[in-house]
Short mmCIF file of C-alpha atoms in Angstrom, two decimals:
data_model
loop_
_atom_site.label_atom_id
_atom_site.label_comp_id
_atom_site.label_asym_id
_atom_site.label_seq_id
_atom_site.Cartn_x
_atom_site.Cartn_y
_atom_site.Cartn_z
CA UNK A 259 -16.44 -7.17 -7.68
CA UNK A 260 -13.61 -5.16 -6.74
CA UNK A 261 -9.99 -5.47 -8.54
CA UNK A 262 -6.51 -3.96 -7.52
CA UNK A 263 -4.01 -3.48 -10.16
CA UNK A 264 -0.68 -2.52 -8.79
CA UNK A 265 2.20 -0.61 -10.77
CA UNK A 266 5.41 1.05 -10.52
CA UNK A 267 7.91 -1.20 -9.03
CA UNK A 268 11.70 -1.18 -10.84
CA UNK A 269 15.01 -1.32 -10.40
CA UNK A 270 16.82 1.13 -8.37
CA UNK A 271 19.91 2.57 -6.27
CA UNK A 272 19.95 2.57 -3.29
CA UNK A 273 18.54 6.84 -2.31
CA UNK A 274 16.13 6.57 -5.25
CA UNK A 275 12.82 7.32 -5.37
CA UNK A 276 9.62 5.38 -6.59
CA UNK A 277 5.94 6.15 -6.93
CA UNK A 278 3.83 2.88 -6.48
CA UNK A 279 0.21 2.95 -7.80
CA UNK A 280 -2.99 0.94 -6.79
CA UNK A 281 -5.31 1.05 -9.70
CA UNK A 282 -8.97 0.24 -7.93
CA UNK A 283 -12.37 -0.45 -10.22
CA UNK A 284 -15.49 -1.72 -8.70
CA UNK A 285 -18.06 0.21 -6.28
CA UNK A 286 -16.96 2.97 -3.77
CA UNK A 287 -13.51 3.51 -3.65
CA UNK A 288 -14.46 5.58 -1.06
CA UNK A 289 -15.56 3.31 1.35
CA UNK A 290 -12.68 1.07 1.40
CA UNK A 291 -9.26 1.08 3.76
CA UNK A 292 -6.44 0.08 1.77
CA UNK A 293 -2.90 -0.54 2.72
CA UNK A 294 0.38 -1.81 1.42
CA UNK A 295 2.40 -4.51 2.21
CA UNK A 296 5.55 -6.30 1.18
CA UNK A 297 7.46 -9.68 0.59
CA UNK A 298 11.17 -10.51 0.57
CA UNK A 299 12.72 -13.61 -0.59
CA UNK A 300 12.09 -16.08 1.89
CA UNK A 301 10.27 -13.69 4.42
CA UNK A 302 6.45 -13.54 4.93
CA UNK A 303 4.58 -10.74 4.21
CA UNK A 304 4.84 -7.51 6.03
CA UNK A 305 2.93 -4.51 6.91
CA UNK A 306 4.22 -1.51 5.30
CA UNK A 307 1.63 1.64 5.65
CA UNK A 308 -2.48 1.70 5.73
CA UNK A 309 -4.76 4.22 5.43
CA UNK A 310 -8.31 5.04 6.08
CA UNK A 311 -11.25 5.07 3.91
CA UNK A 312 -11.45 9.55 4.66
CA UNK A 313 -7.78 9.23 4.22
CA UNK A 314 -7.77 10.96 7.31
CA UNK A 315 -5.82 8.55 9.20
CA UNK A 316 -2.36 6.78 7.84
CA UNK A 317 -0.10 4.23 9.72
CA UNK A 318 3.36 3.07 8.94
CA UNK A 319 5.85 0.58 9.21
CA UNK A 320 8.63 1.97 11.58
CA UNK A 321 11.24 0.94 9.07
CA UNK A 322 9.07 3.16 6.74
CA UNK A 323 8.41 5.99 8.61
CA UNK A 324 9.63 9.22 7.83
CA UNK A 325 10.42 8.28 4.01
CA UNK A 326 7.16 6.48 2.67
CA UNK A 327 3.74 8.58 2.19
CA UNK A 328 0.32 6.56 1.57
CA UNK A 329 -2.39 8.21 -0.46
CA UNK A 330 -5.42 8.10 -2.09
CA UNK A 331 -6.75 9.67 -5.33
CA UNK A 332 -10.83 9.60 -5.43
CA UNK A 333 -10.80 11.37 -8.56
CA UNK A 334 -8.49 8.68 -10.19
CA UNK A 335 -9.57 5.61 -7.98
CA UNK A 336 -6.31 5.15 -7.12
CA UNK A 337 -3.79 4.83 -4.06
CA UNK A 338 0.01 5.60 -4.08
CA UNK A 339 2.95 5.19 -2.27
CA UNK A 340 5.09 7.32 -2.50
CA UNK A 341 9.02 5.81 -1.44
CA UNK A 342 11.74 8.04 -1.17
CA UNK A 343 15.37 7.50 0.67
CA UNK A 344 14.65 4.03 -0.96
CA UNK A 345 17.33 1.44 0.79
CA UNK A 346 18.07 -1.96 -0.34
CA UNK A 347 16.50 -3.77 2.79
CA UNK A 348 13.40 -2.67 0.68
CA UNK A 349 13.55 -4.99 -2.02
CA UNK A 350 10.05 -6.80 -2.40
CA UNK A 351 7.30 -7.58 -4.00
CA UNK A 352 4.42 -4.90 -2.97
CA UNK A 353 0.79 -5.64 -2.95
CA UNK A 354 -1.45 -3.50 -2.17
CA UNK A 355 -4.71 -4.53 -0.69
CA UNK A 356 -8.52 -3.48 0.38
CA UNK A 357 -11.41 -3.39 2.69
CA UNK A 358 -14.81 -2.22 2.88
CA UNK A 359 -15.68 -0.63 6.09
CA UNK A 360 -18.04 2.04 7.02
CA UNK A 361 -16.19 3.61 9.72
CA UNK A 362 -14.07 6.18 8.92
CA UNK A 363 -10.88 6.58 11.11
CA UNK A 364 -9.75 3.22 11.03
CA UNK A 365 -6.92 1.81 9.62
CA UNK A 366 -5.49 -2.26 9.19
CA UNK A 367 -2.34 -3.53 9.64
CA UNK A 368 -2.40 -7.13 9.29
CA UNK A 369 -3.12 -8.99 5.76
CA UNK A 370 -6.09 -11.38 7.39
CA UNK A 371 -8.00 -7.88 7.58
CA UNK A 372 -7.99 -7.29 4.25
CA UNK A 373 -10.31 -8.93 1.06
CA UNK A 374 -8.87 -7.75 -1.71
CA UNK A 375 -5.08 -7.56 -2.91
CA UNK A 376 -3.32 -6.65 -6.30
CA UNK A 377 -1.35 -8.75 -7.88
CA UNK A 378 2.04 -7.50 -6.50
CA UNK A 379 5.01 -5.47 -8.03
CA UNK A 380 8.12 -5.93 -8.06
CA UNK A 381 10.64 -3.08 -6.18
CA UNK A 382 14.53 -3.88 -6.20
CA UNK A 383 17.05 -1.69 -4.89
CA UNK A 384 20.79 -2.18 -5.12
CA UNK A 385 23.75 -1.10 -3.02
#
């Protein structure tokens, strides 16, 4: 059984930086896709940044692009993202979120595609 822990949220200025982790235990990290996403007050879930299980291949968010970075960590069975430029229209809860596949260039931006998700935490950034 696979289990995400996520970590790092907090309160921040607006221009901040914050380092998210994805804590992963279970069978072959390596052969999972994971990806982050995020939920606003009153908004539904939204994509943020994916990448593959090689970690070959990353996808963002437009709104993230340029000032997020997705990563993953096989020798700590962990995946990050990194925010910088942080502004407050990213306020959320983040979840991160995984899937086994065996190919190796592909990606997932939608949260049906995904099996497993941490348990969220909690980013807030003020004006």
């Amino acid at each position: 059984q696979v289990h995400l822990v996520d970590a790092g949220g907090g309160l921040v200025q607006a221009g901040a930086s914050l380092r998210l982790s994805c804590a992963f235990s279970g069978w072959n990290f390596n052969g999972y896709a994971l990806g982050w996403f995020r939920q606003a007050p009153g908004k539904e879930r939204e994509f943020v940044a994916a990448i593959s299980r090689t970690s070959g291949d990353t996808l963002y968010a437009d709104s993230v692009k340029g000032r997020f970075t997705i990563s993953k960590n096989s020798a700590e069975n962990t995946a990050y993202l990194q925010m910088w430029s942080l502004k407050p229209e990213d306020t959320g809860v983040y979840y991160c979120a995984g899937r086994a596949t065996q190919r190796n260039n592909v990606y997932y931006s939608t949260p049906e595609s995904y099996t497993y998700w941490g348990q969220g935490t909690q980013v807030t950034v003020s004006s």
